[in-house]
CSV table of C-alpha atoms in Angstrom, one decimal:
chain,number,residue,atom,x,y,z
A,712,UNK,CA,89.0,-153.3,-283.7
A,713,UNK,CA,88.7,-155.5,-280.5
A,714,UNK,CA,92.3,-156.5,-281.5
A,715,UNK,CA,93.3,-153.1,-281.0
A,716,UNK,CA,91.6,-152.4,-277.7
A,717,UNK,CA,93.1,-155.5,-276.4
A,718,UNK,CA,96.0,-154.7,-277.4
A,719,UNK,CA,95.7,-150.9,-276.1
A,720,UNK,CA,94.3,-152.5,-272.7
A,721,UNK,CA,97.6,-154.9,-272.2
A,722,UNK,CA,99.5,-151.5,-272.9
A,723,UNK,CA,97.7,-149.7,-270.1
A,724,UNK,CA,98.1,-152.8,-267.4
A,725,UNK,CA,101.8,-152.5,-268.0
A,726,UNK,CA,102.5,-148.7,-267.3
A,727,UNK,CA,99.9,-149.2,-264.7
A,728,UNK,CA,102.4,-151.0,-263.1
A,729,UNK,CA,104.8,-148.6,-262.0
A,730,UNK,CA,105.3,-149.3,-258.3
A,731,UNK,CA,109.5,-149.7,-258.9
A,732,UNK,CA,111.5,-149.4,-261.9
A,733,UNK,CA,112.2,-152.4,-263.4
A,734,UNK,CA,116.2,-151.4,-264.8
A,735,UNK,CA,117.8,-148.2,-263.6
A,736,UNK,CA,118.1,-146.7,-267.1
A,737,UNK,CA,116.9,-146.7,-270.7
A,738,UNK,CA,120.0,-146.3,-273.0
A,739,UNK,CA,119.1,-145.5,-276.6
A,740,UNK,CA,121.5,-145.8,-280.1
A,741,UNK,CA,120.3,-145.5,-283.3
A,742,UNK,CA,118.2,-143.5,-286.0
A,743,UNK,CA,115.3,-141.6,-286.4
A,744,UNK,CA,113.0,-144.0,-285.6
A,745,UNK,CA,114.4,-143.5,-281.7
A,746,UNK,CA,116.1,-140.1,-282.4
A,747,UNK,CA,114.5,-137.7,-279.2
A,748,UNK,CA,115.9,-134.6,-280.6
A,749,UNK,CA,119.7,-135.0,-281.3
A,750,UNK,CA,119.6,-133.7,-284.6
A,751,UNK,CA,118.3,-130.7,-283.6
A,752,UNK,CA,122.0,-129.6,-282.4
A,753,UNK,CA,124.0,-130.9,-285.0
A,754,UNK,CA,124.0,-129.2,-288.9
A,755,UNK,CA,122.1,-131.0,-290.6
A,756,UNK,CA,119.2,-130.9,-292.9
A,757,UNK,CA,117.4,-133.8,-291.2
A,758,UNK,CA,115.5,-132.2,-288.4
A,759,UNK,CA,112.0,-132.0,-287.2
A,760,UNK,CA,112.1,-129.5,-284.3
A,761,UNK,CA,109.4,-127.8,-285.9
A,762,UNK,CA,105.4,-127.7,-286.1
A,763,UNK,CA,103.5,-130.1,-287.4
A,764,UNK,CA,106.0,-132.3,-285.7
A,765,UNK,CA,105.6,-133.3,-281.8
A,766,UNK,CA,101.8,-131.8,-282.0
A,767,UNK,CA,100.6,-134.8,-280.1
A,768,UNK,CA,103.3,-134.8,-277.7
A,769,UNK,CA,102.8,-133.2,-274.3
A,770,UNK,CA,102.3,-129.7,-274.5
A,771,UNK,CA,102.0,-130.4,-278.2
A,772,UNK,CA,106.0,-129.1,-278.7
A,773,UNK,CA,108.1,-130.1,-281.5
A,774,UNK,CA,111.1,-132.3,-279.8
A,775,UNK,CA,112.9,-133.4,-282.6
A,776,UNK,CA,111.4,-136.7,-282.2
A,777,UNK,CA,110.3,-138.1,-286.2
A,778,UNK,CA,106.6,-138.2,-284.9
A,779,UNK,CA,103.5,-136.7,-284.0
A,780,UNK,CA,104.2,-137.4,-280.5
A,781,UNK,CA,106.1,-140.1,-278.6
A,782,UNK,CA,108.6,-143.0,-280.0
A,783,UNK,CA,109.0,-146.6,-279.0
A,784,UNK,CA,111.8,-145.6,-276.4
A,785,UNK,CA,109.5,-143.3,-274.4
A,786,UNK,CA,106.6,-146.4,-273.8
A,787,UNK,CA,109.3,-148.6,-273.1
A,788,UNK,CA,110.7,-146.3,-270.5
A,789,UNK,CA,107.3,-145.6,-268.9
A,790,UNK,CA,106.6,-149.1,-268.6
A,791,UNK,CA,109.6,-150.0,-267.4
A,792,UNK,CA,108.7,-147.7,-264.6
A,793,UNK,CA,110.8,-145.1,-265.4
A,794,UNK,CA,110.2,-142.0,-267.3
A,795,UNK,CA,107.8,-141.3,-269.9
A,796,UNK,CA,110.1,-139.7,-272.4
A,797,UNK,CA,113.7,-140.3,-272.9
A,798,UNK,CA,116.1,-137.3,-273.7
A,799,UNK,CA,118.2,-136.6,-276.4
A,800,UNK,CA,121.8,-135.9,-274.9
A,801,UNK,CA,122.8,-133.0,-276.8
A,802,UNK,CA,119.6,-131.7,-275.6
A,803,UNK,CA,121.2,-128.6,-273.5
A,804,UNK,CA,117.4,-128.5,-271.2
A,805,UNK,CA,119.0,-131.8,-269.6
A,806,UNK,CA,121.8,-132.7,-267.5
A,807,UNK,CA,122.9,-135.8,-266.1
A,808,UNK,CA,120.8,-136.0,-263.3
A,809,UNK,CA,118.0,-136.6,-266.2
A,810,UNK,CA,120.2,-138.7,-268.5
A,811,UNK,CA,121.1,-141.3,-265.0
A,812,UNK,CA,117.6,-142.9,-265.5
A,813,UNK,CA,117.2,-142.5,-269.9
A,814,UNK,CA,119.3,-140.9,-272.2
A,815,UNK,CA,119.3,-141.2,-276.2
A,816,UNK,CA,122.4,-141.0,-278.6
A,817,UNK,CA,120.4,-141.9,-281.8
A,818,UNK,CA,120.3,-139.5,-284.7
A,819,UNK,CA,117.7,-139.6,-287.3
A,820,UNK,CA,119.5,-140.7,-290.9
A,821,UNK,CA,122.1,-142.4,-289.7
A,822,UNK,CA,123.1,-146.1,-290.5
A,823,UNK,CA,125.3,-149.1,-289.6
A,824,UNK,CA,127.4,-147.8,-292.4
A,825,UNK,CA,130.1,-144.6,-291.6
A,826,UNK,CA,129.1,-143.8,-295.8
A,827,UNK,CA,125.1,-143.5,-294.8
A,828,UNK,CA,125.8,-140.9,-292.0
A,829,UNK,CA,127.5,-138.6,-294.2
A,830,UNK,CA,124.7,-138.7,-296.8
A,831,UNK,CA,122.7,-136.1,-294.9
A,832,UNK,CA,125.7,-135.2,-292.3
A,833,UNK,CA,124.1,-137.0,-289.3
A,834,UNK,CA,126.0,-138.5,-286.2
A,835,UNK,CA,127.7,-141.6,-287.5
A,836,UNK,CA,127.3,-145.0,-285.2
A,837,UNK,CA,131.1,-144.8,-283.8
A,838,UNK,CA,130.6,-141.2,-282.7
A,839,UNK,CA,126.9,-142.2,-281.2
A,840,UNK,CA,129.9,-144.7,-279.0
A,841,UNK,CA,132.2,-142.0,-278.3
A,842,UNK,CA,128.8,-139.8,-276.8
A,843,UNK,CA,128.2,-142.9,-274.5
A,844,UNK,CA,131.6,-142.8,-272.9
A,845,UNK,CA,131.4,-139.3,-272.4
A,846,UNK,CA,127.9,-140.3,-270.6
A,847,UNK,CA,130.1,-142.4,-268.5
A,848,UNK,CA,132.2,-140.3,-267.1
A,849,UNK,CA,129.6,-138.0,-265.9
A,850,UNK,CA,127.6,-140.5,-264.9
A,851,UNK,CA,130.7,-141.7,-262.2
A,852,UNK,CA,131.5,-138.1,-261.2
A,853,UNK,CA,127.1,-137.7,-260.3
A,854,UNK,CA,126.3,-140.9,-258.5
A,855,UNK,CA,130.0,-142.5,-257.8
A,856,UNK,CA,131.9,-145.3,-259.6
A,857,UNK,CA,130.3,-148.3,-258.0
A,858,UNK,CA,126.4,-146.7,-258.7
A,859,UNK,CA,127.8,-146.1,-262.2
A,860,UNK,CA,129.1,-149.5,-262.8
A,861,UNK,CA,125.7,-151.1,-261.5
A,862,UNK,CA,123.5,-148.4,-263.6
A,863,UNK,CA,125.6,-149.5,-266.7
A,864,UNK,CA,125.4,-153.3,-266.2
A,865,UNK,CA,121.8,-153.3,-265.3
A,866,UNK,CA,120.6,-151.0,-268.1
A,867,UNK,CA,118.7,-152.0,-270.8
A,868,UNK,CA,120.3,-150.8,-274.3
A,869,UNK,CA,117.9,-150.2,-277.2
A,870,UNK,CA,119.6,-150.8,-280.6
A,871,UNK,CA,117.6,-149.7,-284.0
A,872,UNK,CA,118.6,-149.0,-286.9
A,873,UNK,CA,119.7,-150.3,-290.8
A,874,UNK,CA,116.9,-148.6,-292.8
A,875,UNK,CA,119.0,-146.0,-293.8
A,876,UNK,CA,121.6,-147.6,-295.0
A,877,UNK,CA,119.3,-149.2,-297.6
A,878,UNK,CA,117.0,-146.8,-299.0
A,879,UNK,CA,119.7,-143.7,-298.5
A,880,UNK,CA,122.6,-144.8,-299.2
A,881,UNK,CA,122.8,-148.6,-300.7
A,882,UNK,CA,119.5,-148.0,-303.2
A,883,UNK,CA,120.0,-144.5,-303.9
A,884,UNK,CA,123.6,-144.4,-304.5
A,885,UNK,CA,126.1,-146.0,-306.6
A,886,UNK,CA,129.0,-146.4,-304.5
A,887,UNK,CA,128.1,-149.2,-302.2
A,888,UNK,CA,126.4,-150.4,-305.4
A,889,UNK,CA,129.8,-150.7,-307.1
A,890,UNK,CA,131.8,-152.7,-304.3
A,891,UNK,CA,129.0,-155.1,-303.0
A,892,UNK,CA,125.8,-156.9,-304.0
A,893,UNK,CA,123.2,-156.8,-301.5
A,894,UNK,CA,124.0,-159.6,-299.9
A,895,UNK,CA,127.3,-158.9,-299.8
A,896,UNK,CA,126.4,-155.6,-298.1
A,897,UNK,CA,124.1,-157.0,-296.0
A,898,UNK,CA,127.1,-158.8,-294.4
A,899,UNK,CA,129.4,-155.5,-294.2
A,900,UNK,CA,126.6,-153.9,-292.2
A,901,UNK,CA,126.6,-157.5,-290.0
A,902,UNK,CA,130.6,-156.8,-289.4
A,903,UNK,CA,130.0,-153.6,-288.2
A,904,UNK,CA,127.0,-154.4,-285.9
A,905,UNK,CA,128.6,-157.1,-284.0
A,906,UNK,CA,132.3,-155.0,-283.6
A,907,UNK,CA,129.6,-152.3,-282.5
A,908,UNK,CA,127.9,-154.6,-279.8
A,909,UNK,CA,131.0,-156.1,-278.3
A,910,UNK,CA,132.3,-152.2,-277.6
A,911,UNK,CA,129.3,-151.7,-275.9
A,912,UNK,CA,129.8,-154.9,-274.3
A,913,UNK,CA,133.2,-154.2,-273.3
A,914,UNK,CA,132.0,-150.9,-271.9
A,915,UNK,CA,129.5,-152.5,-269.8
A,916,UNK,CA,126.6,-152.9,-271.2
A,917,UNK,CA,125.1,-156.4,-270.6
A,918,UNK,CA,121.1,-156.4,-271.3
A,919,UNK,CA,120.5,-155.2,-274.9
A,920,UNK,CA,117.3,-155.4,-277.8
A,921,UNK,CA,118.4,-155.2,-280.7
A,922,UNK,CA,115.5,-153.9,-283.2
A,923,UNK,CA,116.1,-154.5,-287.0
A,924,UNK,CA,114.9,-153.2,-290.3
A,925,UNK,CA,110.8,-153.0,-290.8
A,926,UNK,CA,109.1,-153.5,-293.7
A,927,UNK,CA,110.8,-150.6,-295.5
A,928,UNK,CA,108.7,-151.6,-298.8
A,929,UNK,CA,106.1,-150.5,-297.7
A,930,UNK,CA,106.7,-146.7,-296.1
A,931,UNK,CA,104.8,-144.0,-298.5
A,932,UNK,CA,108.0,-142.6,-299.8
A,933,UNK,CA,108.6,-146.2,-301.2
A,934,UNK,CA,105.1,-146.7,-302.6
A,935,UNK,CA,105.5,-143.2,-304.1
A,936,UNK,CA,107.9,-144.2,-306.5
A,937,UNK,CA,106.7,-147.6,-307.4
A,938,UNK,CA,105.4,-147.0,-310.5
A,939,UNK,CA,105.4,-150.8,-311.9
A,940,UNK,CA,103.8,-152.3,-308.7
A,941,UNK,CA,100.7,-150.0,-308.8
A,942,UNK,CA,101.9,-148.3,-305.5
A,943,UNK,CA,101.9,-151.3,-303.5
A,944,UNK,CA,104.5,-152.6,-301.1
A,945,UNK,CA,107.9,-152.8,-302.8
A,946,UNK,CA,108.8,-156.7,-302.5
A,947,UNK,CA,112.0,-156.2,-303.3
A,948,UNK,CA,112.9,-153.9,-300.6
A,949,UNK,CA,110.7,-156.0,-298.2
A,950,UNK,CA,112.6,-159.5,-298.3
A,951,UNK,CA,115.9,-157.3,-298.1
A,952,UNK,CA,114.6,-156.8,-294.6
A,953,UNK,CA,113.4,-160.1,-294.0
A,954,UNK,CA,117.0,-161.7,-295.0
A,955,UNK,CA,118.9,-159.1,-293.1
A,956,UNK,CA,116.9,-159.1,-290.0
A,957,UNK,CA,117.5,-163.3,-290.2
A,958,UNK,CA,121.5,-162.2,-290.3
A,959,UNK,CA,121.1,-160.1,-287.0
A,960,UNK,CA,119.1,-162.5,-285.4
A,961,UNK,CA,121.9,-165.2,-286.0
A,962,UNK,CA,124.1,-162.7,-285.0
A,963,UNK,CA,122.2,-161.9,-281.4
A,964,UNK,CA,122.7,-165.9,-281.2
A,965,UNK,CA,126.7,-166.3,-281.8
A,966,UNK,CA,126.9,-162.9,-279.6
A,967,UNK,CA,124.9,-164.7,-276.5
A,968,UNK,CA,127.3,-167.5,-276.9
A,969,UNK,CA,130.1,-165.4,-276.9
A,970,UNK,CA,130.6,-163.0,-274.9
A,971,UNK,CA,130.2,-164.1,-271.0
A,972,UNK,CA,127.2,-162.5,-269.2
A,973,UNK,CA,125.1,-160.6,-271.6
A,974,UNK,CA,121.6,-161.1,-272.5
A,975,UNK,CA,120.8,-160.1,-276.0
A,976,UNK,CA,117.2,-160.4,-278.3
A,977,UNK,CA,116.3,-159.6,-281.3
A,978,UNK,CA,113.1,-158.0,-281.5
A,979,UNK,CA,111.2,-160.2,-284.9
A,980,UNK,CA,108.1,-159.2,-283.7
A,981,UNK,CA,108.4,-155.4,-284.7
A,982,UNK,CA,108.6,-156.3,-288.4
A,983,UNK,CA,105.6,-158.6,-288.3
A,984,UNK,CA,103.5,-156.6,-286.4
A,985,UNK,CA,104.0,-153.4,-288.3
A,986,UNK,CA,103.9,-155.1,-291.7
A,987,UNK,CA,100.3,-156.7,-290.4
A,988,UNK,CA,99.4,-153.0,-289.1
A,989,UNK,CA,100.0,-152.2,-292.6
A,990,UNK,CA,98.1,-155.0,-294.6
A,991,UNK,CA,95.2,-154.7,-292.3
A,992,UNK,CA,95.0,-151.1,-290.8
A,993,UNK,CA,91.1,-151.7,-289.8
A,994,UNK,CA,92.0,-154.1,-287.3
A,995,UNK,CA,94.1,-151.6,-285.5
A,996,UNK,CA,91.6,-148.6,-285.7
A,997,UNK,CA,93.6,-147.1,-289.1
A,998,UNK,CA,92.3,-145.8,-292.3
A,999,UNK,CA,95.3,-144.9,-293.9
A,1000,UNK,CA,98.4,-146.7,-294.6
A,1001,UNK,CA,99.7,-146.0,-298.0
A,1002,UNK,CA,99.8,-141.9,-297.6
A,1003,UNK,CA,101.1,-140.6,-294.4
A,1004,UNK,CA,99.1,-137.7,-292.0
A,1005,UNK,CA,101.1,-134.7,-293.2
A,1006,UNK,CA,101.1,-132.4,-296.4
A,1007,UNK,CA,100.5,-135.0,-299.6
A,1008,UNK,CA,101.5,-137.4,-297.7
A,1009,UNK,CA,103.5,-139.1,-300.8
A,1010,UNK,CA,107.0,-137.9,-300.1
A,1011,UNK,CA,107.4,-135.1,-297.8
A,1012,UNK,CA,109.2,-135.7,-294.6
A,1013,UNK,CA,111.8,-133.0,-292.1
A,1014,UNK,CA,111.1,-129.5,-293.9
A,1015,UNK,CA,109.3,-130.5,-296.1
A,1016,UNK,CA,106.6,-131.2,-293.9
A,1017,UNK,CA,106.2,-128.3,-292.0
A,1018,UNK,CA,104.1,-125.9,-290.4
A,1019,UNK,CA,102.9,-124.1,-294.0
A,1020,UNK,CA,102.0,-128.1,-295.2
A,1021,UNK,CA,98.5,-129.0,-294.8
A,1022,UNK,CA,98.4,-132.1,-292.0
A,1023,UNK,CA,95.6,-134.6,-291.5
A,1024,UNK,CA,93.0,-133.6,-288.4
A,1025,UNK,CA,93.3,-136.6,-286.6
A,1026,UNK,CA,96.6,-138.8,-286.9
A,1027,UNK,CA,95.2,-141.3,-285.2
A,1028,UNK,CA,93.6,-142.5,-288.1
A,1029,UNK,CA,97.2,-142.7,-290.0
A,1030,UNK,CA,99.7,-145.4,-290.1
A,1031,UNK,CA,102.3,-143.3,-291.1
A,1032,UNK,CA,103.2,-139.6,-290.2
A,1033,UNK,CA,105.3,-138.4,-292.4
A,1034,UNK,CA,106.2,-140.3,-295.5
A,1035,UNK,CA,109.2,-142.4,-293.9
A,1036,UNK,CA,108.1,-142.8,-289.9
A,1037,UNK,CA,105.1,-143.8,-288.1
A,1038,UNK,CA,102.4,-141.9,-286.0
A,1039,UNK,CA,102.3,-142.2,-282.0
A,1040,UNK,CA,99.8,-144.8,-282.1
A,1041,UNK,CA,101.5,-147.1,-284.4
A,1042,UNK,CA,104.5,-146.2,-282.2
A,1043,UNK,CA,102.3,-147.1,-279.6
A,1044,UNK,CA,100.5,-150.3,-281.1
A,1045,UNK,CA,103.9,-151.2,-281.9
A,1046,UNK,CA,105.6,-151.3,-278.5
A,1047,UNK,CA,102.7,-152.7,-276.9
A,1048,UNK,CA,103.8,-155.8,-279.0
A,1049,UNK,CA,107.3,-155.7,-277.6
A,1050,UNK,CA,107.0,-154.5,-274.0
A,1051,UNK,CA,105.7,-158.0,-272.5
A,1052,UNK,CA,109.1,-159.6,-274.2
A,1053,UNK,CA,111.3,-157.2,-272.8
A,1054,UNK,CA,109.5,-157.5,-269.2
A,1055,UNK,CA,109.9,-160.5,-269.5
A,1056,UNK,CA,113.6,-160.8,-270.8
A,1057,UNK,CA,115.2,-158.2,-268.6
A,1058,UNK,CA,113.0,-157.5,-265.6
């Protein structure tokens, strides 16, 4: 528990710290783990603009955020001295006067892999690309070219994503199955990340974190179905993280020596620190970890957890909120872990 309130304590002496904003912008790509609402304007069956979600948020609105309240990207903004919640840019509320300091392309289910976006019809990685130009161009016609051209350079780009094209597409179905073994797919995802990263290199980006898979053993919906481990952590799944997060790491290195002028990390610490979250909850101030806060907390995640499913009193007291994402203050607990790297790194 004093763990925690350390921990809670450095968080609060770093958005204290607010005086100037550290980069001019917080640019977001990836899945629902940093999805602020993009789904909710695309067809899709993978939303969550709907109650129980976003009841801890301000105002206690759904946002289309995969959460009880905010995501890493929002406490990264804030202590970075910008805002405290980054939008979505399909988001119509927003314009680009918002989007100049923060602005999210992620979408919830979507994956390295063009085959794992179309598993629940989700914006795939490329198109995520293809919004960021657009964001470009308006971004030159509000504050100029030259503005522009400094905001992009001196941004700092949040990468994360991979889960999904695990669990929902590689594990669940057999055509990736069929073509490669794990490894092997492991490695296809690797291709596509780093031709990713050098477009949004050659773009302009230059200061970027990349965030890899967590322990995806160990989410509910993975427990759930577990039968022959008891419910525990799926191993299996776990060092599939492990040895793919190694592969984008040494791909963050060969990138750094690469291409001239960027500054790339990959973020280890946000596996280790949610896997020990999970393996010892008490030190945080959890009492759950295997079920998540809403309805049986087992499996239920987008409509099936929804404003008729019964949801835990206090999520606070939850590791997970829904049965595939975390709760704010994991979020929270989480980030508080990476912000003094990324202050560090890119301040």
């Amino acid at each position: 528990m004093a763990y925690m309130h350390m921990l809670l304590l450095l968080l609060s002496l770093i958005l204290a710290d607010e005086t100037s904003a550290k980069v001019p912008a917080i640019i977001v790509f990836g899945d629902s783990s940093v999805d602020a609402g993009n789904n909710n304007l695309i067809s899709t069956v993978l939303k969550s603009n709907f109650e129980p979600y976003g009841r801890d948020f301000e105002g206690g609105r759904p946002t289309g955020r995969f959460c009880n309240g905010r995501i890493p990207p929002d406490f990264i903004s804030q202590a970075f001295g910008l805002k405290p919640a980054i939008p979505a840019y399909l988001d119509p509320s927003f314009t680009i006067s918002d989007f100049a300091t923060g602005v999210c392309f992620a979408s919830a289910g979507t994956g390295y892999d063009n085959d794992t976006s179309r598993v629940l019809n989700v914006i795939p990685l490329w198109k995520e690309l293809d919004y960021y130009k657009d964001y470009q161009k308006k971004l030159r016609d509000y504050v100029g070219s030259k503005k522009a051209k400094e905001i992009v350079s001196e941004a700092l780009y949040l990468m994360s994503l991979g889960t999904n094209d695990f669990l929902e597409n590689y594990y669940t179905f057999p055509g990736r199955r069929a073509q490669f073994s794990v490894k092997q797919y492991e490695d296809f995802l690797i291709t596509i990340a780093r031709d990713f990263i050098t477009k949004l290199y050659n773009l302009g980006a230059r200061k970027i974190s990349l965030t890899g898979v967590p322990p995806m053993g160990c989410l509910p919906l993975e427990r759930t179905t577990n039968f022959f481990g008891l419910h525990d952590c799926s191993e299996e799944y776990n060092q599939v993280a492990l040895e793919f997060n190694g592969k984008l790491e040494s791909l963050v290195s060969q990138l750094n020596m690469e291409l001239s002028g960027i500054k790339m990390i990959f973020t280890r610490s946000v596996y280790d620190i949610f896997y020990d979250i999970i393996r010892r909850p008490s030190s945080y101030g959890f009492e759950v970890t295997e079920m998540a806060c809403c309805a049986t907390g087992t499996f239920e995640m987008s409509y099936l957890c929804n404003e008729h499913s019964i949801s835990c009193p206090d999520a606070n007291k939850y590791v997970f909120w829904d049965a595939f994402h975390p709760t704010q203050k994991a979020n929270q607990i989480i980030s508080s872990h990476l912000i003094p790297t990324l202050l560090s790194e890119f301040h």
